[in-house]
Tab-separated table of N, CA and C in Angstrom:
chain	number	residue	atom	x	y	z
A	243	MET	N	98.246	90.275	102.954
A	243	MET	CA	98.382	91.644	102.292
A	243	MET	C	97.440	92.600	102.937
A	244	ASP	N	97.686	93.928	102.800
A	244	ASP	CA	96.867	94.888	103.269
A	244	ASP	C	95.501	94.969	102.682
A	245	TYR	N	94.554	95.573	103.431
A	245	TYR	CA	93.177	95.705	102.982
A	245	TYR	C	92.938	97.218	102.855
A	246	ILE	N	92.262	97.643	101.824
A	246	ILE	CA	92.099	99.059	101.520
A	246	ILE	C	90.586	99.371	101.555
A	247	ASP	N	90.185	100.497	102.138
A	247	ASP	CA	88.917	101.058	102.029
A	247	ASP	C	89.111	102.221	101.175
A	248	GLY	N	88.363	102.329	100.049
A	248	GLY	CA	88.454	103.515	99.158
A	248	GLY	C	87.308	104.294	99.072
A	249	PHE	N	87.495	105.615	98.927
A	249	PHE	CA	86.314	106.558	98.897
A	249	PHE	C	86.586	107.615	97.762
A	250	VAL	N	85.430	108.039	97.131
A	250	VAL	CA	85.489	109.203	96.272
A	250	VAL	C	84.319	110.034	96.564
A	251	ILE	N	84.518	111.287	96.803
A	251	ILE	CA	83.507	112.239	97.160
A	251	ILE	C	83.639	113.565	96.461
A	252	ALA	N	82.566	114.330	96.456
A	252	ALA	CA	82.637	115.742	95.946
A	252	ALA	C	82.547	116.580	97.232
A	253	VAL	N	83.564	117.477	97.457
A	253	VAL	CA	83.532	118.449	98.564
A	253	VAL	C	83.428	119.820	98.041
A	254	PRO	N	82.425	120.623	98.631
A	254	PRO	CA	82.343	122.039	98.243
A	254	PRO	C	83.656	122.753	98.521
A	255	ASN	N	84.135	123.545	97.573
A	255	ASN	CA	85.413	124.220	97.699
A	255	ASN	C	85.507	125.057	98.980
A	256	ALA	N	84.278	125.659	99.361
A	256	ALA	CA	84.254	126.539	100.554
A	256	ALA	C	84.452	125.670	101.829
A	257	ASN	N	84.216	124.413	101.762
A	257	ASN	CA	84.461	123.575	102.911
A	257	ASN	C	85.749	122.776	103.021
A	258	LYS	N	86.759	123.220	102.244
A	258	LYS	CA	87.979	122.430	102.182
A	258	LYS	C	88.691	122.447	103.472
A	259	GLN	N	88.850	123.484	104.126
A	259	GLN	CA	89.523	123.427	105.444
A	259	GLN	C	88.699	122.593	106.529
A	260	GLN	N	87.399	122.818	106.428
A	260	GLN	CA	86.559	121.978	107.404
A	260	GLN	C	86.733	120.524	107.087
A	261	TYR	N	86.813	120.141	105.840
A	261	TYR	CA	86.979	118.763	105.471
A	261	TYR	C	88.339	118.257	105.949
A	262	ILE	N	89.421	118.969	105.711
A	262	ILE	CA	90.745	118.670	106.163
A	262	ILE	C	90.766	118.385	107.691
A	263	ALA	N	90.042	119.303	108.454
A	263	ALA	CA	90.075	119.091	109.790
A	263	ALA	C	89.311	117.851	110.313
A	264	LEU	N	88.186	117.564	109.589
A	264	LEU	CA	87.542	116.264	109.860
A	264	LEU	C	88.376	115.094	109.545
A	265	ALA	N	89.051	115.140	108.369
A	265	ALA	CA	89.891	114.034	107.936
A	265	ALA	C	91.008	113.748	108.919
A	266	ARG	N	91.565	114.787	109.441
A	266	ARG	CA	92.658	114.606	110.425
A	266	ARG	C	92.151	113.926	111.736
A	267	LYS	N	90.910	114.460	112.174
A	267	LYS	CA	90.368	113.894	113.378
A	267	LYS	C	90.032	112.405	113.234
A	268	VAL	N	89.352	112.045	112.093
A	268	VAL	CA	88.926	110.583	111.968
A	268	VAL	C	90.162	109.723	111.621
A	269	ALA	N	91.211	110.317	111.025
A	269	ALA	CA	92.386	109.499	110.780
A	269	ALA	C	92.996	109.049	112.079
A	270	ALA	N	93.094	109.958	113.132
A	270	ALA	CA	93.652	109.516	114.418
A	270	ALA	C	92.829	108.388	115.002
A	271	ILE	N	91.440	108.473	114.867
A	271	ILE	CA	90.661	107.503	115.428
A	271	ILE	C	90.792	106.191	114.757
A	272	PHE	N	90.843	106.206	113.443
A	272	PHE	CA	90.992	104.920	112.658
A	272	PHE	C	92.314	104.297	112.967
A	273	LYS	N	93.376	105.109	113.083
A	273	LYS	CA	94.706	104.598	113.388
A	273	LYS	C	94.718	103.945	114.860
A	274	GLU	N	94.019	104.579	115.722
A	274	GLU	CA	93.875	104.015	117.074
A	274	GLU	C	93.238	102.602	117.067
A	275	TYR	N	92.422	102.399	116.036
A	275	TYR	CA	91.696	101.087	115.909
A	275	TYR	C	92.331	100.177	114.864
A	276	GLY	N	93.535	100.438	114.482
A	276	GLY	CA	94.270	99.446	113.665
A	276	GLY	C	94.588	99.931	112.350
A	277	ALA	N	94.134	101.058	111.742
A	277	ALA	CA	94.418	101.452	110.408
A	277	ALA	C	96.008	101.780	110.364
A	278	LEU	N	96.536	101.484	109.241
A	278	LEU	CA	97.983	101.832	109.018
A	278	LEU	C	98.188	103.251	108.551
A	279	GLN	N	97.243	103.699	107.734
A	279	GLN	CA	97.329	104.970	107.094
A	279	GLN	C	96.036	105.458	106.564
A	280	LEU	N	95.700	106.779	106.552
A	280	LEU	CA	94.601	107.371	105.929
A	280	LEU	C	95.140	108.451	104.949
A	281	VAL	N	94.741	108.338	103.732
A	281	VAL	CA	95.230	109.234	102.735
A	281	VAL	C	94.056	110.083	102.155
A	282	GLU	N	94.164	111.375	102.050
A	282	GLU	CA	93.098	112.238	101.491
A	282	GLU	C	93.836	113.013	100.396
A	283	CYS	N	93.206	113.033	99.245
A	283	CYS	CA	93.699	113.686	98.058
A	283	CYS	C	92.746	114.608	97.490
A	284	TRP	N	93.094	115.902	97.365
A	284	TRP	CA	92.148	116.893	96.858
A	284	TRP	C	92.451	116.950	95.358
A	285	GLY	N	91.415	116.832	94.501
A	285	GLY	CA	91.586	116.770	93.066
A	285	GLY	C	92.255	118.018	92.459
A	286	ASP	N	93.147	117.750	91.621
A	286	ASP	CA	93.983	118.700	90.968
A	286	ASP	C	93.822	118.632	89.459
A	287	ASP	N	93.783	117.464	88.920
A	287	ASP	CA	93.825	117.183	87.486
A	287	ASP	C	92.735	115.976	87.291
A	288	VAL	N	91.483	116.322	87.460
A	288	VAL	CA	90.471	115.282	87.433
A	288	VAL	C	89.491	115.648	86.285
A	289	PRO	N	89.691	115.194	85.066
A	289	PRO	CA	88.907	115.621	83.939
A	289	PRO	C	87.485	115.005	83.920
A	290	GLU	N	86.583	115.818	83.382
A	290	GLU	CA	85.229	115.324	83.256
A	290	GLU	C	85.223	114.332	82.076
A	291	GLY	N	84.615	113.236	82.235
A	291	GLY	CA	84.661	112.201	81.031
A	291	GLY	C	83.427	112.349	80.194
A	292	LYS	N	83.452	111.544	79.147
A	292	LYS	CA	82.337	111.577	78.249
A	292	LYS	C	81.405	110.317	78.622
A	293	LEU	N	81.961	109.260	79.044
A	293	LEU	CA	81.213	108.122	79.350
A	293	LEU	C	81.209	107.842	80.914
A	294	THR	N	82.356	107.932	81.503
A	294	THR	CA	82.554	107.774	82.907
A	294	THR	C	83.760	108.679	83.385
A	295	SER	N	83.683	109.028	84.594
A	295	SER	CA	84.728	109.798	85.312
A	295	SER	C	84.504	109.987	86.764
A	296	PHE	N	85.564	110.374	87.479
A	296	PHE	CA	85.300	110.664	88.928
A	296	PHE	C	84.254	111.730	89.072
A	297	PRO	N	84.412	112.898	88.377
A	297	PRO	CA	83.369	113.935	88.581
A	297	PRO	C	81.914	113.431	88.260
A	298	MET	N	81.760	112.686	87.230
A	298	MET	CA	80.435	112.239	86.943
A	298	MET	C	79.913	111.197	87.975
A	299	ALA	N	80.890	110.436	88.463
A	299	ALA	CA	80.429	109.387	89.414
A	299	ALA	C	79.856	109.936	90.681
A	300	VAL	N	80.417	111.128	91.103
A	300	VAL	CA	79.890	111.723	92.394
A	300	VAL	C	79.119	112.926	92.121
A	301	LYS	N	78.703	113.179	90.835
A	301	LYS	CA	77.862	114.299	90.483
A	301	LYS	C	78.465	115.583	90.951
A	302	CYS	N	79.723	115.750	90.744
A	302	CYS	CA	80.448	116.939	91.153
A	302	CYS	C	79.873	118.236	90.501
A	303	GLN	N	79.615	119.105	91.363
A	303	GLN	CA	79.050	120.494	90.798
A	303	GLN	C	80.285	121.406	90.580
A	304	GLU	N	79.952	122.578	89.965
A	304	GLU	CA	81.020	123.512	89.582
A	304	GLU	C	81.808	124.066	90.777
A	305	ASP	N	81.163	124.210	91.913
A	305	ASP	CA	81.793	124.726	93.087
A	305	ASP	C	82.358	123.731	94.034
A	306	GLU	N	82.576	122.455	93.492
A	306	GLU	CA	83.055	121.363	94.287
A	306	GLU	C	84.356	120.777	93.658
A	307	THR	N	85.040	120.086	94.483
A	307	THR	CA	86.232	119.332	94.005
A	307	THR	C	86.151	117.879	94.376
A	308	VAL	N	86.589	116.990	93.501
A	308	VAL	CA	86.599	115.576	93.787
A	308	VAL	C	87.722	115.292	94.789
A	309	VAL	N	87.367	114.453	95.814
A	309	VAL	CA	88.401	113.981	96.788
A	309	VAL	C	88.532	112.552	96.613
A	310	PHE	N	89.736	111.979	96.572
A	310	PHE	CA	90.017	110.541	96.435
A	310	PHE	C	90.700	110.190	97.722
A	311	SER	N	90.277	109.209	98.409
A	311	SER	CA	90.715	108.856	99.729
A	311	SER	C	90.855	107.313	99.880
A	312	TRP	N	91.875	106.909	100.706
A	312	TRP	CA	91.841	105.501	101.084
A	312	TRP	C	92.351	105.303	102.567
A	313	ILE	N	91.917	104.283	103.132
A	313	ILE	CA	92.485	103.841	104.444
A	313	ILE	C	93.147	102.451	104.233
A	314	SER	N	94.399	102.325	104.634
A	314	SER	CA	94.938	100.980	104.557
A	314	SER	C	94.960	100.402	105.958
A	315	TRP	N	94.675	98.994	105.927
A	315	TRP	CA	94.570	98.187	107.141
A	315	TRP	C	95.481	97.002	106.914
A	316	PRO	N	95.970	96.355	108.010
A	316	PRO	CA	96.795	95.203	107.840
A	316	PRO	C	96.054	93.931	107.268
A	317	SER	N	94.786	93.985	107.536
A	317	SER	CA	93.947	92.804	107.033
A	317	SER	C	92.527	93.245	107.096
A	318	LYS	N	91.656	92.395	106.428
A	318	LYS	CA	90.180	92.651	106.394
A	318	LYS	C	89.643	92.419	107.861
A	319	ALA	N	90.203	91.502	108.584
A	319	ALA	CA	89.612	91.226	109.942
A	319	ALA	C	89.983	92.481	110.885
A	320	VAL	N	91.165	93.037	110.692
A	320	VAL	CA	91.500	94.242	111.508
A	320	VAL	C	90.564	95.385	111.016
A	321	ARG	N	90.360	95.504	109.771
A	321	ARG	CA	89.477	96.545	109.219
A	321	ARG	C	88.075	96.469	109.767
A	322	ASP	N	87.539	95.249	109.792
A	322	ASP	CA	86.207	94.949	110.192
A	322	ASP	C	85.964	95.457	111.649
A	323	ALA	N	86.969	94.954	112.458
A	323	ALA	CA	86.912	95.188	113.901
A	323	ALA	C	87.145	96.731	114.154
A	324	GLY	N	88.091	97.318	113.425
A	324	GLY	CA	88.379	98.703	113.533
A	324	GLY	C	87.289	99.610	113.168
A	325	MET	N	86.607	99.260	112.040
A	325	MET	CA	85.467	100.033	111.564
A	325	MET	C	84.315	100.031	112.605
A	326	GLU	N	84.090	98.837	113.158
A	326	GLU	CA	83.030	98.683	114.117
A	326	GLU	C	83.320	99.598	115.353
A	327	LYS	N	84.536	99.534	115.813
A	327	LYS	CA	84.951	100.249	116.942
A	327	LYS	C	84.792	101.779	116.682
A	328	ALA	N	85.253	102.181	115.462
A	328	ALA	CA	85.144	103.612	115.085
A	328	ALA	C	83.683	104.076	115.034
A	329	ARG	N	82.838	103.269	114.456
A	329	ARG	CA	81.357	103.559	114.438
A	329	ARG	C	80.763	103.840	115.842
A	330	GLN	N	81.268	103.040	116.776
A	330	GLN	CA	80.785	103.207	118.137
A	330	GLN	C	81.433	104.386	118.958
A	331	ASP	N	82.539	104.917	118.414
A	331	ASP	CA	83.359	105.880	119.109
A	331	ASP	C	82.563	107.204	119.083
A	332	PRO	N	82.285	107.878	120.253
A	332	PRO	CA	81.637	109.113	120.309
A	332	PRO	C	82.399	110.321	119.657
A	333	ARG	N	83.748	110.134	119.512
A	333	ARG	CA	84.511	111.193	118.968
A	333	ARG	C	84.259	111.233	117.387
A	334	MET	N	83.649	110.297	116.818
A	334	MET	CA	83.273	110.254	115.338
A	334	MET	C	82.209	111.294	115.127
A	335	GLY	N	81.531	111.687	116.131
A	335	GLY	CA	80.506	112.852	115.970
A	335	GLY	C	79.091	112.205	115.899
A	336	ASN	N	78.187	113.208	115.934
A	336	ASN	CA	76.770	112.826	115.939
A	336	ASN	C	76.414	112.664	114.420
A	337	PRO	N	75.689	111.532	114.014
A	337	PRO	CA	75.325	111.349	112.680
A	337	PRO	C	74.354	112.344	112.168
A	338	ASP	N	73.707	113.115	113.069
A	338	ASP	CA	72.709	114.175	112.562
A	338	ASP	C	73.518	115.484	112.336
A	339	GLU	N	74.818	115.600	112.680
A	339	GLU	CA	75.636	116.827	112.472
A	339	GLU	C	75.846	116.903	111.021
A	340	PRO	N	75.812	118.139	110.425
A	340	PRO	CA	76.108	118.271	108.996
A	340	PRO	C	77.573	118.014	108.699
A	341	MET	N	77.807	117.281	107.590
A	341	MET	CA	79.051	116.988	107.176
A	341	MET	C	79.553	118.008	106.156
A	342	PRO	N	80.917	118.165	105.914
A	342	PRO	CA	81.338	119.183	104.960
A	342	PRO	C	81.193	118.678	103.471
A	343	PHE	N	80.440	117.647	103.248
A	343	PHE	CA	80.115	117.084	101.920
A	343	PHE	C	78.900	116.303	101.951
A	344	ASP	N	78.321	116.077	100.792
A	344	ASP	CA	77.101	115.221	100.616
A	344	ASP	C	77.382	113.820	100.596
A	345	GLY	N	77.180	113.080	101.708
A	345	GLY	CA	77.524	111.670	101.860
A	345	GLY	C	76.661	110.863	101.011
A	346	LYS	N	75.555	111.279	100.496
A	346	LYS	CA	74.711	110.445	99.602
A	346	LYS	C	75.399	110.236	98.225
A	347	ARG	N	76.404	111.088	97.835
A	347	ARG	CA	77.104	111.048	96.621
A	347	ARG	C	78.467	110.323	96.807
A	348	MET	N	78.722	109.821	97.974
A	348	MET	CA	80.057	109.138	98.212
A	348	MET	C	80.062	107.782	97.573
A	349	ILE	N	81.167	107.377	96.940
A	349	ILE	CA	81.443	106.097	96.418
A	349	ILE	C	82.419	105.446	97.383
A	350	PHE	N	82.192	104.207	97.801
A	350	PHE	CA	83.134	103.592	98.739
A	350	PHE	C	83.080	102.065	98.508
A	351	GLY	N	84.138	101.488	98.997
A	351	GLY	CA	84.235	100.078	98.936
A	351	GLY	C	85.501	99.507	99.608
A	352	GLY	N	85.461	98.204	99.898
A	352	GLY	CA	86.656	97.573	100.530
A	352	GLY	C	87.315	96.720	99.429
A	353	PHE	N	88.658	96.723	99.430
A	353	PHE	CA	89.480	96.079	98.369
A	353	PHE	C	90.513	95.276	98.970
A	354	GLN	N	90.682	94.048	98.493
A	354	GLN	CA	91.892	93.216	98.775
A	354	GLN	C	93.097	93.664	97.867
A	355	MET	N	94.152	94.002	98.496
A	355	MET	CA	95.367	94.485	97.715
A	355	MET	C	95.831	93.258	97.008
A	356	ILE	N	96.043	93.297	95.696
A	356	ILE	CA	96.685	92.227	94.882
A	356	ILE	C	98.066	92.515	94.366
A	357	VAL	N	98.412	93.766	94.294
A	357	VAL	CA	99.765	94.194	93.834
A	357	VAL	C	100.196	95.330	94.602
A	358	ASN	N	101.335	95.384	95.232
A	358	ASN	CA	101.917	96.498	95.987
A	358	ASN	C	103.427	96.554	95.667
A	359	GLU	N	103.752	97.217	94.556
A	359	GLU	CA	105.137	97.309	94.013
A	359	GLU	C	105.779	98.615	94.420
């Protein structure tokens, strides 16, 4: 079964186009290294919770929108190798360059797909 890397971040609304450009750039790189698909979703109906929520989890500010993303891979082994190659790829950019979001508030993880209907 496929392996999924999932991400939730808060992106400043003013940086939406910059974020989309970055997502398209890294999607091509990840696909080159074995990813099947990269999906980026700009929050449209993401309510603030009382106990938990996406906005609370990423400390979303008033001028930001929650972005929900995932990368699908054919397997964890392909993902591990592909991620390592992507980290080494100079096209991924300089880690000291400013990103269009605050990476310290990113939630991410790898998931084994158990149902795909």
